[in-house]
Amino acid sequence: MAGKERMLVTGGHALEGQVRVSGGKNTAVAVIPATLLSDEPCTVENLPDIDDVHALADILTELGAKVEYEPGKSMRVDPRPAEGNRVSYRNAQRLRASYYLLGALLGRCGKAYVPTPGGCEIGSRPVDQHLKGFQSIGAEAGEIGGLLTAESDCLTGGDVFFDMVTVGATVNVMLAAVKAKGNTVIYNAAKEPHIVDLANFLNSMGARIKGAGTDIIRIRGVQRLHGTTYAVIPDQIETGTLMIAAAATGGDIIVNGCIPTHMDALSAKLLEMGVKVTDYDDAIRVHVVGPRRAINVKTQVYPGFPTDLQQPMSALLTTARGTSIVTETIFESRFRHLDEIRRMGARVRVVERTAIIEGVQELYGAPMTATDLRAGAALIIAGLMARGVTEIYEPEFIDRGYEHIEDKLRSLGAVISREEFC
Ligand code: UD1
């Protein structure tokens, strides 16, 4: 049996050089279930080699699809033999996005049974809007005994009004509605880049989706979807994490293969801190030229500052000059990383959804535990800035969403490794 692992980060090394960003996790986890809607094989390219993608390959296989997966490259899915409509508890627990199988299976065969998902503990994360969305397009949907269910003999399509902007429910309704008998309009839809990418993927299979990227998405139901080959967009959050890592270490890096406009909210904040950010066609240079100033950050839905970068950003702010105020508006429990970073000497006070961060001159390496994916990334950032060695326990959280993060950081000059311990 493999032992437990911990990551070791020796701080104080400025990151320098060039690095390539991987394919987007949040797109991948929506697009892979979407292949089940096709009547023919589909190939998804530019997939990140991360645990969430491995879990989805297993789930599709469990449902009977023929999956040929080349980690870090592509996945070919032949959905034709898939007869299952139920995801096992063990697999559903492996990732939050297992609930996208609800929309995909409902759209494919009119019946879907998915145990309430696992994933990161960053708040209560209810699914009421997903269920309401399915009901609005003609399904019966509910949650009983830890099982999410959605059933329909005939999805009619319909008007869906979300009470709040939700990425997950927008994805799920899109998946369920593309092959409905009638038309669907999603109001107050999420506008994140991966919503647009999912729409592009589905349209490349013959779906008729308009308006993705705005807050009203119109879907004209089609009878069948054909096969496609599609490369997912680069990962916006990995790009941002690398940019923050460069800023945190006083570095000078170029992140290649990204979409700079997706990074505008972060770039603006780094510029405000005094960090130089230069956009190229598909690359961004982050260059520290002087002291980093404290700033205020408030998480918002896209195109605002993403909650997934709040944790790495607040780690960076622990050493900025002055007092920063970080307000988390999306998830209620997304400051647990700051409890850990406080052990490194950070001066932080959390009042409900606001963190008041008084910048210190230096952090000191300490043993810490990653409590969720992005918290893990935040601890790496803190470790890169700290004097001495930082031990990060439960780094497997980080593997859910960051492809070979140690290799990438090492290629930029970071001193970071992983070891087993008893
Ligand atoms: C997705 C992203 C995640 C990101 C988050 C916000 C994926 C796979 N994950 O998560 O990385 O942090 O968007 O950008 O793309 N809500 C409800 N009821 C619902 C659904 C959501 O109350 O039925 C609330 C949530 O508790 C949260 C807010 O809506 O407060 C936004 O959640 P949502 O956008 O759905 O997040 P996820 O899809 O889980």
Short mmCIF file of C-alpha atoms and ligand atoms in Angstrom, two decimals:
data_model
loop_
_atom_site.label_atom_id
_atom_site.label_comp_id
_atom_site.label_asym_id
_atom_site.label_seq_id
_atom_site.Cartn_x
_atom_site.Cartn_y
_atom_site.Cartn_z
CA MET A 1 0.00 0.00 0.00
CA ALA A 2 1.34 3.45 -0.90
CA GLY A 3 2.26 5.54 2.12
CA LYS A 4 0.89 8.99 2.81
CA GLU A 5 2.53 11.81 0.95
CA ARG A 6 3.58 15.32 1.80
CA MET A 7 4.92 18.11 -0.34
CA LEU A 8 8.06 19.97 0.68
CA VAL A 9 8.58 23.56 -0.45
CA THR A 10 11.77 25.49 0.26
CA GLY A 11 10.98 29.17 -0.11
CA GLY A 12 13.00 32.13 -1.23
CA HIS A 13 13.61 31.31 -4.89
CA ALA A 14 12.33 33.78 -7.48
CA LEU A 15 10.49 31.97 -10.29
CA GLU A 16 11.98 32.62 -13.71
CA GLY A 17 11.47 31.25 -17.20
CA GLN A 18 8.60 29.99 -19.30
CA VAL A 19 5.88 27.47 -18.58
CA ARG A 20 2.95 26.07 -20.57
CA VAL A 21 -0.51 25.96 -19.08
CA SER A 22 -2.57 22.74 -19.30
CA GLY A 23 -6.10 22.24 -20.56
CA GLY A 24 -8.91 23.57 -18.38
CA LYS A 25 -10.13 21.41 -15.51
CA ASN A 26 -13.54 23.01 -15.28
CA THR A 27 -14.12 22.64 -19.02
CA ALA A 28 -12.85 19.08 -19.07
CA VAL A 29 -15.20 17.95 -16.32
CA ALA A 30 -18.19 19.32 -18.26
CA VAL A 31 -17.14 18.23 -21.74
CA ILE A 32 -16.30 14.62 -20.83
CA PRO A 33 -19.83 13.82 -19.53
CA ALA A 34 -21.21 15.67 -22.58
CA THR A 35 -19.72 13.01 -24.88
CA LEU A 36 -22.49 10.69 -23.64
CA LEU A 37 -25.00 12.81 -25.55
CA SER A 38 -23.49 11.89 -28.90
CA ASP A 39 -24.60 9.00 -31.12
CA GLU A 40 -21.03 8.56 -32.32
CA PRO A 41 -17.52 8.49 -30.84
CA CYS A 42 -16.02 11.80 -29.72
CA THR A 43 -12.43 12.75 -29.04
CA VAL A 44 -11.59 15.38 -26.45
CA GLU A 45 -8.09 16.83 -26.69
CA ASN A 46 -5.88 19.01 -24.49
CA LEU A 47 -7.17 17.31 -21.35
CA PRO A 48 -5.19 17.94 -18.17
CA ASP A 49 -3.68 14.89 -16.48
CA ILE A 50 -5.49 15.36 -13.17
CA ASP A 51 -7.45 13.14 -10.80
CA ASP A 52 -10.83 14.66 -11.73
CA VAL A 53 -10.31 13.59 -15.35
CA HIS A 54 -9.16 10.09 -14.31
CA ALA A 55 -12.31 9.76 -12.19
CA LEU A 56 -14.55 10.74 -15.12
CA ALA A 57 -12.85 8.18 -17.38
CA ASP A 58 -13.73 5.56 -14.76
CA ILE A 59 -17.32 6.80 -14.46
CA LEU A 60 -17.91 6.67 -18.21
CA THR A 61 -16.40 3.17 -18.31
CA GLU A 62 -18.62 2.14 -15.39
CA LEU A 63 -21.66 3.31 -17.39
CA GLY A 64 -20.60 1.06 -20.29
CA ALA A 65 -18.99 3.59 -22.65
CA LYS A 66 -15.80 2.56 -24.43
CA VAL A 67 -13.11 4.93 -23.22
CA GLU A 68 -9.61 5.16 -24.67
CA TYR A 69 -7.70 7.59 -22.53
CA GLU A 70 -4.17 8.81 -23.03
CA PRO A 71 -3.41 10.76 -19.83
CA GLY A 72 -2.40 14.34 -20.44
CA LYS A 73 -3.50 14.17 -24.05
CA SER A 74 -6.86 13.00 -25.26
CA MET A 75 -9.82 10.83 -24.50
CA ARG A 76 -11.86 9.02 -27.13
CA VAL A 77 -15.30 8.08 -25.91
CA ASP A 78 -17.62 5.75 -27.80
CA PRO A 79 -20.89 6.25 -25.94
CA ARG A 80 -22.89 3.73 -28.00
CA PRO A 81 -22.47 0.71 -25.68
CA ALA A 82 -23.28 2.77 -22.55
CA GLU A 83 -26.44 1.36 -21.01
CA GLY A 84 -25.94 2.49 -17.41
CA ASN A 85 -27.78 5.38 -15.84
CA ARG A 86 -26.41 5.16 -12.30
CA VAL A 87 -23.05 6.39 -11.00
CA SER A 88 -21.57 4.38 -8.12
CA TYR A 89 -21.17 6.02 -4.73
CA ARG A 90 -17.40 5.47 -4.75
CA ASN A 91 -16.93 7.21 -8.07
CA ALA A 92 -19.37 10.05 -7.35
CA GLN A 93 -17.38 10.86 -4.22
CA ARG A 94 -14.19 11.34 -6.22
CA LEU A 95 -15.17 14.72 -7.67
CA ARG A 96 -17.72 17.48 -7.35
CA ALA A 97 -18.48 17.48 -11.04
CA SER A 98 -19.78 13.90 -10.93
CA TYR A 99 -23.15 15.64 -10.77
CA TYR A 100 -22.75 16.62 -14.43
CA LEU A 101 -23.64 13.00 -15.14
CA LEU A 102 -27.16 13.93 -14.03
CA GLY A 103 -27.65 16.36 -16.90
CA ALA A 104 -25.76 14.19 -19.38
CA LEU A 105 -27.66 10.98 -18.55
CA LEU A 106 -30.99 12.76 -18.37
CA GLY A 107 -30.34 14.16 -21.84
CA ARG A 108 -29.11 10.82 -23.13
CA CYS A 109 -31.66 8.36 -21.78
CA GLY A 110 -34.20 10.20 -19.62
CA LYS A 111 -33.02 8.63 -16.37
CA ALA A 112 -30.13 9.60 -14.14
CA TYR A 113 -29.12 8.52 -10.63
CA VAL A 114 -26.04 10.09 -9.08
CA PRO A 115 -25.07 10.00 -5.38
CA THR A 116 -24.58 13.47 -3.93
CA PRO A 117 -21.06 14.36 -5.00
CA GLY A 118 -17.76 14.70 -3.14
CA GLY A 119 -15.31 17.47 -3.94
CA CYS A 120 -13.96 20.42 -2.05
CA GLU A 121 -15.45 21.46 1.31
CA ILE A 122 -15.69 25.20 0.71
CA GLY A 123 -19.28 25.80 1.76
CA SER A 124 -22.66 24.12 1.83
CA ARG A 125 -22.85 23.81 -2.00
CA PRO A 126 -26.56 23.00 -2.41
CA VAL A 127 -27.99 21.62 -5.69
CA ASP A 128 -31.48 23.13 -5.54
CA GLN A 129 -30.92 25.17 -8.71
CA HIS A 130 -29.84 22.10 -10.68
CA LEU A 131 -33.00 20.27 -9.65
CA LYS A 132 -35.19 23.29 -10.32
CA GLY A 133 -33.59 23.65 -13.75
CA PHE A 134 -34.33 20.03 -14.65
CA GLN A 135 -37.92 20.44 -13.46
CA SER A 136 -38.31 23.57 -15.60
CA ILE A 137 -37.49 21.59 -18.74
CA GLY A 138 -39.90 18.76 -18.03
CA ALA A 139 -38.12 16.32 -15.70
CA GLU A 140 -38.91 15.06 -12.25
CA ALA A 141 -35.87 15.68 -10.13
CA GLY A 142 -35.08 15.32 -6.45
CA GLU A 143 -32.73 14.13 -3.78
CA ILE A 144 -33.47 11.16 -1.56
CA GLY A 145 -31.23 9.13 0.71
CA GLY A 146 -28.07 10.77 -0.61
CA LEU A 147 -29.07 10.09 -4.22
CA LEU A 148 -29.79 12.78 -6.82
CA THR A 149 -32.41 11.61 -9.31
CA ALA A 150 -33.71 13.04 -12.57
CA GLU A 151 -36.24 11.31 -14.78
CA SER A 152 -38.33 12.22 -17.80
CA ASP A 153 -40.19 10.36 -20.56
CA CYS A 154 -40.07 13.47 -22.69
CA LEU A 155 -37.98 16.53 -21.98
CA THR A 156 -40.00 19.44 -23.28
CA GLY A 157 -37.48 22.21 -22.75
CA GLY A 158 -38.67 25.42 -21.10
CA ASP A 159 -37.71 28.66 -19.41
CA VAL A 160 -35.20 28.31 -16.58
CA PHE A 161 -34.74 31.18 -14.12
CA PHE A 162 -31.82 30.74 -11.75
CA ASP A 163 -32.04 32.46 -8.37
CA MET A 164 -28.31 33.07 -8.43
CA VAL A 165 -25.56 32.74 -11.00
CA THR A 166 -24.43 29.13 -10.81
CA VAL A 167 -21.86 27.52 -13.08
CA GLY A 168 -22.82 23.96 -12.15
CA ALA A 169 -26.56 24.34 -12.70
CA THR A 170 -26.01 26.23 -15.97
CA VAL A 171 -23.84 23.35 -17.24
CA ASN A 172 -26.28 20.70 -16.07
CA VAL A 173 -29.30 22.31 -17.72
CA MET A 174 -27.36 22.82 -20.96
CA LEU A 175 -26.45 19.13 -20.99
CA ALA A 176 -30.01 18.00 -20.34
CA ALA A 177 -31.65 20.46 -22.74
CA VAL A 178 -29.64 20.06 -25.96
CA LYS A 179 -31.67 17.04 -27.07
CA ALA A 180 -35.01 18.09 -25.57
CA LYS A 181 -38.08 18.06 -27.82
CA GLY A 182 -38.52 21.81 -27.49
CA ASN A 183 -36.54 24.94 -26.80
CA THR A 184 -34.94 26.10 -23.56
CA VAL A 185 -33.97 29.56 -22.40
CA ILE A 186 -31.68 29.88 -19.38
CA TYR A 187 -31.97 33.26 -17.65
CA ASN A 188 -29.29 34.50 -15.23
CA ALA A 189 -26.87 31.99 -16.72
CA ALA A 190 -23.21 31.78 -15.70
CA LYS A 191 -20.82 33.44 -18.18
CA GLU A 192 -17.54 31.70 -17.30
CA PRO A 193 -15.20 30.78 -20.17
CA HIS A 194 -15.91 27.10 -19.63
CA ILE A 195 -19.63 27.68 -20.23
CA VAL A 196 -18.72 29.09 -23.64
CA ASP A 197 -16.35 26.19 -24.26
CA LEU A 198 -19.02 23.63 -23.38
CA ALA A 199 -21.46 25.35 -25.76
CA ASN A 200 -18.81 25.31 -28.50
CA PHE A 201 -18.20 21.62 -27.89
CA LEU A 202 -21.92 20.77 -28.01
CA ASN A 203 -22.42 22.93 -31.11
CA SER A 204 -19.54 21.08 -32.78
CA MET A 205 -21.65 17.92 -32.27
CA GLY A 206 -24.67 19.56 -33.93
CA ALA A 207 -26.34 21.24 -30.94
CA ARG A 208 -27.98 24.63 -31.41
CA ILE A 209 -26.92 26.81 -28.52
CA LYS A 210 -26.74 30.60 -28.70
CA GLY A 211 -25.82 33.23 -26.16
CA ALA A 212 -23.24 31.32 -24.12
CA GLY A 213 -21.02 33.92 -22.47
CA THR A 214 -24.02 36.19 -21.83
CA ASP A 215 -26.59 35.81 -19.09
CA ILE A 216 -29.27 34.43 -21.42
CA ILE A 217 -28.55 31.13 -23.16
CA ARG A 218 -30.98 29.87 -25.81
CA ILE A 219 -31.01 26.19 -26.71
CA ARG A 220 -32.99 24.76 -29.59
CA GLY A 221 -33.42 21.03 -28.94
CA VAL A 222 -32.10 18.71 -31.66
CA GLN A 223 -32.85 15.04 -32.26
CA ARG A 224 -29.34 13.73 -32.41
CA LEU A 225 -25.74 14.78 -31.90
CA HIS A 226 -22.88 13.45 -33.98
CA GLY A 227 -19.24 12.72 -33.15
CA THR A 228 -16.59 15.43 -32.93
CA THR A 229 -12.96 16.09 -32.12
CA TYR A 230 -12.49 19.05 -29.83
CA ALA A 231 -9.65 20.60 -27.81
CA VAL A 232 -10.64 22.21 -24.51
CA ILE A 233 -9.49 25.73 -23.64
CA PRO A 234 -6.47 26.36 -21.39
CA ASP A 235 -6.97 26.44 -17.65
CA GLN A 236 -7.73 29.92 -16.41
CA ILE A 237 -7.14 29.05 -12.77
CA GLU A 238 -3.84 27.27 -13.36
CA THR A 239 -2.71 30.29 -15.39
CA GLY A 240 -3.70 32.58 -12.54
CA THR A 241 -2.02 30.42 -9.92
CA LEU A 242 1.26 30.51 -11.85
CA MET A 243 0.95 34.28 -12.29
CA ILE A 244 0.42 34.70 -8.55
CA ALA A 245 3.37 32.38 -7.82
CA ALA A 246 5.59 34.60 -9.95
CA ALA A 247 4.34 37.72 -8.16
CA ALA A 248 4.80 36.06 -4.77
CA THR A 249 8.45 35.15 -5.36
CA GLY A 250 9.54 38.42 -6.98
CA GLY A 251 9.91 36.50 -10.22
CA ASP A 252 9.71 37.04 -13.96
CA ILE A 253 7.84 34.36 -15.89
CA ILE A 254 5.92 33.88 -19.10
CA VAL A 255 2.87 31.62 -19.02
CA ASN A 256 2.41 30.23 -22.52
CA GLY A 257 -0.69 28.78 -24.12
CA CYS A 258 -3.19 30.81 -22.08
CA ILE A 259 -6.00 33.18 -23.09
CA PRO A 260 -4.97 36.57 -21.64
CA THR A 261 -8.48 38.09 -21.77
CA HIS A 262 -9.70 35.38 -19.39
CA MET A 263 -7.16 36.71 -16.90
CA ASP A 264 -8.17 40.38 -17.00
CA ALA A 265 -9.59 40.51 -13.46
CA LEU A 266 -6.41 39.03 -11.97
CA SER A 267 -4.07 41.04 -14.19
CA ALA A 268 -5.79 44.26 -13.07
CA LYS A 269 -5.28 43.33 -9.42
CA LEU A 270 -1.62 42.43 -9.92
CA LEU A 271 -1.05 45.74 -11.71
CA GLU A 272 -2.72 47.52 -8.79
CA MET A 273 -0.24 45.78 -6.47
CA GLY A 274 2.64 47.15 -8.53
CA VAL A 275 3.43 43.95 -10.43
CA LYS A 276 4.05 44.28 -14.16
CA VAL A 277 1.77 42.19 -16.38
CA THR A 278 2.15 42.08 -20.16
CA ASP A 279 -0.33 40.32 -22.44
CA TYR A 280 0.71 38.64 -25.71
CA ASP A 281 -1.55 36.74 -28.14
CA ASP A 282 -1.52 33.51 -26.14
CA ALA A 283 0.91 34.25 -23.33
CA ILE A 284 1.26 36.50 -20.30
CA ARG A 285 4.44 37.81 -18.72
CA VAL A 286 4.41 38.57 -15.00
CA HIS A 287 7.37 40.57 -13.82
CA VAL A 288 7.99 41.94 -10.33
CA VAL A 289 9.74 45.29 -10.43
CA GLY A 290 9.39 46.67 -6.90
CA PRO A 291 7.51 46.24 -3.65
CA ARG A 292 4.02 44.72 -3.82
CA ARG A 293 1.31 46.90 -2.36
CA ALA A 294 -1.74 45.73 -0.40
CA ILE A 295 -5.03 45.76 -2.32
CA ASN A 296 -8.70 44.94 -1.78
CA VAL A 297 -10.23 41.97 -3.58
CA LYS A 298 -13.86 40.91 -3.82
CA THR A 299 -14.77 37.66 -5.54
CA GLN A 300 -17.45 37.88 -8.20
CA VAL A 301 -18.90 35.75 -10.96
CA TYR A 302 -17.09 36.04 -14.32
CA PRO A 303 -15.81 38.49 -15.52
CA GLY A 304 -15.17 39.51 -11.90
CA PHE A 305 -12.34 38.21 -9.74
CA PRO A 306 -12.74 34.41 -9.58
CA THR A 307 -13.29 32.76 -6.21
CA ASP A 308 -10.93 29.97 -7.30
CA LEU A 309 -8.06 32.48 -7.31
CA GLN A 310 -9.05 34.11 -4.02
CA GLN A 311 -7.09 31.58 -1.99
CA PRO A 312 -3.77 31.87 -3.89
CA MET A 313 -4.25 35.65 -4.03
CA SER A 314 -4.89 36.02 -0.31
CA ALA A 315 -1.76 33.94 0.34
CA LEU A 316 0.21 36.41 -1.78
CA LEU A 317 -1.30 39.36 0.10
CA THR A 318 0.05 38.12 3.43
CA THR A 319 3.42 39.65 2.48
CA ALA A 320 2.19 42.73 0.58
CA ARG A 321 2.98 46.17 1.99
CA GLY A 322 -0.05 47.43 3.95
CA THR A 323 -3.45 46.01 4.84
CA SER A 324 -5.56 44.15 2.29
CA ILE A 325 -9.23 43.32 2.56
CA VAL A 326 -10.46 40.22 0.80
CA THR A 327 -14.19 39.59 0.55
CA GLU A 328 -15.47 36.18 -0.51
CA THR A 329 -18.98 36.46 -1.93
CA ILE A 330 -19.39 33.03 -3.57
CA PHE A 331 -18.54 30.33 -1.01
CA GLU A 332 -18.86 30.79 2.73
CA SER A 333 -15.97 28.57 3.93
CA ARG A 334 -13.17 29.59 1.67
CA PHE A 335 -10.69 31.04 4.15
CA ARG A 336 -9.50 27.85 5.84
CA HIS A 337 -6.11 28.17 4.12
CA LEU A 338 -5.56 31.40 6.06
CA ASP A 339 -5.78 29.52 9.37
CA GLU A 340 -2.87 27.46 8.13
CA ILE A 341 -0.87 30.38 6.75
CA ARG A 342 -1.29 32.17 10.07
CA ARG A 343 0.93 29.44 11.52
CA MET A 344 3.67 30.73 9.23
CA GLY A 345 3.53 34.16 10.81
CA ALA A 346 0.83 35.79 8.66
CA ARG A 347 -1.33 38.44 10.34
CA VAL A 348 -4.88 37.70 9.32
CA ARG A 349 -8.29 38.23 10.87
CA VAL A 350 -11.38 36.69 9.35
CA VAL A 351 -14.76 38.24 10.07
CA GLU A 352 -17.53 36.25 8.40
CA ARG A 353 -16.82 36.51 4.67
CA THR A 354 -14.04 39.08 4.95
CA ALA A 355 -10.36 38.54 5.61
CA ILE A 356 -8.30 41.45 6.86
CA ILE A 357 -4.70 40.76 5.95
CA GLU A 358 -1.93 42.88 7.43
CA GLY A 359 1.15 42.28 5.31
CA VAL A 360 4.22 40.97 7.13
CA GLN A 361 7.80 41.14 5.93
CA GLU A 362 8.38 37.42 6.00
CA LEU A 363 6.64 34.07 6.44
CA TYR A 364 8.35 31.10 8.06
CA GLY A 365 8.05 27.52 6.80
CA ALA A 366 5.68 25.35 8.83
CA PRO A 367 3.81 22.06 8.51
CA MET A 368 0.32 22.64 7.11
CA THR A 369 -2.61 20.71 5.67
CA ALA A 370 -4.30 21.33 2.33
CA THR A 371 -8.02 21.40 3.10
CA ASP A 372 -9.19 21.67 -0.51
CA LEU A 373 -7.83 22.06 -4.02
CA ARG A 374 -7.30 25.81 -4.19
CA ALA A 375 -6.34 25.99 -0.51
CA GLY A 376 -3.55 23.58 -1.42
CA ALA A 377 -2.42 25.94 -4.18
CA ALA A 378 -2.48 28.81 -1.67
CA LEU A 379 -0.22 26.86 0.70
CA ILE A 380 2.24 26.28 -2.12
CA ILE A 381 2.30 30.04 -2.79
CA ALA A 382 2.90 30.71 0.90
CA GLY A 383 5.64 28.07 0.97
CA LEU A 384 7.36 29.62 -2.05
CA MET A 385 7.52 32.96 -0.20
CA ALA A 386 8.55 31.59 3.20
CA ARG A 387 11.92 31.33 4.84
CA GLY A 388 12.79 27.66 5.36
CA VAL A 389 10.86 24.52 4.51
CA THR A 390 7.08 24.22 4.38
CA GLU A 391 5.49 20.77 4.61
CA ILE A 392 2.10 20.43 2.94
CA TYR A 393 0.08 17.44 4.03
CA GLU A 394 -2.73 15.91 1.93
CA PRO A 395 -1.31 17.18 -1.37
CA GLU A 396 -3.65 14.81 -3.20
CA PHE A 397 -6.25 17.59 -3.03
CA ILE A 398 -3.95 19.58 -5.31
CA ASP A 399 -3.68 16.66 -7.77
CA ARG A 400 -7.41 16.90 -8.40
CA GLY A 401 -6.99 20.06 -10.37
CA TYR A 402 -3.36 20.94 -11.11
CA GLU A 403 -1.42 18.92 -13.66
CA HIS A 404 2.12 18.07 -12.49
CA ILE A 405 2.30 21.26 -10.47
CA GLU A 406 5.64 20.41 -8.85
CA ASP A 407 7.29 19.73 -12.24
CA LYS A 408 6.00 23.02 -13.62
CA LEU A 409 7.18 25.03 -10.63
CA ARG A 410 10.53 23.22 -10.55
CA SER A 411 11.06 24.11 -14.22
CA LEU A 412 10.75 27.75 -13.12
CA GLY A 413 13.34 27.36 -10.37
CA ALA A 414 11.17 26.48 -7.37
CA VAL A 415 12.52 24.01 -4.83
CA ILE A 416 9.59 21.67 -4.35
CA SER A 417 9.29 17.93 -4.01
CA ARG A 418 7.07 15.20 -2.65
CA GLU A 419 7.88 12.34 -0.35
CA GLU A 420 6.12 9.49 1.35
CA PHE A 421 6.07 9.36 5.11
CA CYS A 422 4.87 6.80 7.63
C1 UD1 B 1 -17.96 26.02 -10.20
C2 UD1 B 1 -16.51 25.66 -10.42
C3 UD1 B 1 -15.69 26.08 -9.22
C4 UD1 B 1 -15.91 27.56 -8.92
C5 UD1 B 1 -17.38 27.91 -8.85
C6 UD1 B 1 -17.62 29.40 -8.78
C7 UD1 B 1 -16.59 23.74 -11.86
C8 UD1 B 1 -16.44 22.27 -11.99
N1 UD1 B 1 -16.43 24.24 -10.63
O1 UD1 B 1 -18.39 25.33 -9.03
O2 UD1 B 1 -14.33 25.81 -9.51
O3 UD1 B 1 -15.33 27.85 -7.67
O4 UD1 B 1 -18.06 27.43 -10.03
O5 UD1 B 1 -17.03 30.03 -9.86
O6 UD1 B 1 -16.79 24.43 -12.83
N2 UD1 B 1 -25.58 27.44 -5.43
C9 UD1 B 1 -26.79 27.20 -4.81
N3 UD1 B 1 -27.62 26.25 -5.35
C10 UD1 B 1 -27.28 25.51 -6.43
C11 UD1 B 1 -26.03 25.75 -7.05
C12 UD1 B 1 -25.19 26.73 -6.53
O7 UD1 B 1 -27.14 27.84 -3.82
O8 UD1 B 1 -28.07 24.66 -6.85
C13 UD1 B 1 -24.68 28.48 -4.89
C14 UD1 B 1 -23.37 27.90 -4.32
O9 UD1 B 1 -23.52 27.45 -3.00
C15 UD1 B 1 -22.44 29.09 -4.46
C16 UD1 B 1 -22.94 29.77 -5.75
O10 UD1 B 1 -24.24 29.30 -5.96
O11 UD1 B 1 -22.61 29.95 -3.39
C17 UD1 B 1 -22.11 29.48 -6.96
O12 UD1 B 1 -21.94 28.08 -7.11
P1 UD1 B 1 -21.66 27.41 -8.52
O13 UD1 B 1 -21.35 28.45 -9.53
O14 UD1 B 1 -22.77 26.47 -8.82
O15 UD1 B 1 -20.34 26.58 -8.21
P2 UD1 B 1 -19.95 25.15 -8.75
O16 UD1 B 1 -20.61 24.88 -10.06
O17 UD1 B 1 -20.09 24.17 -7.65
#
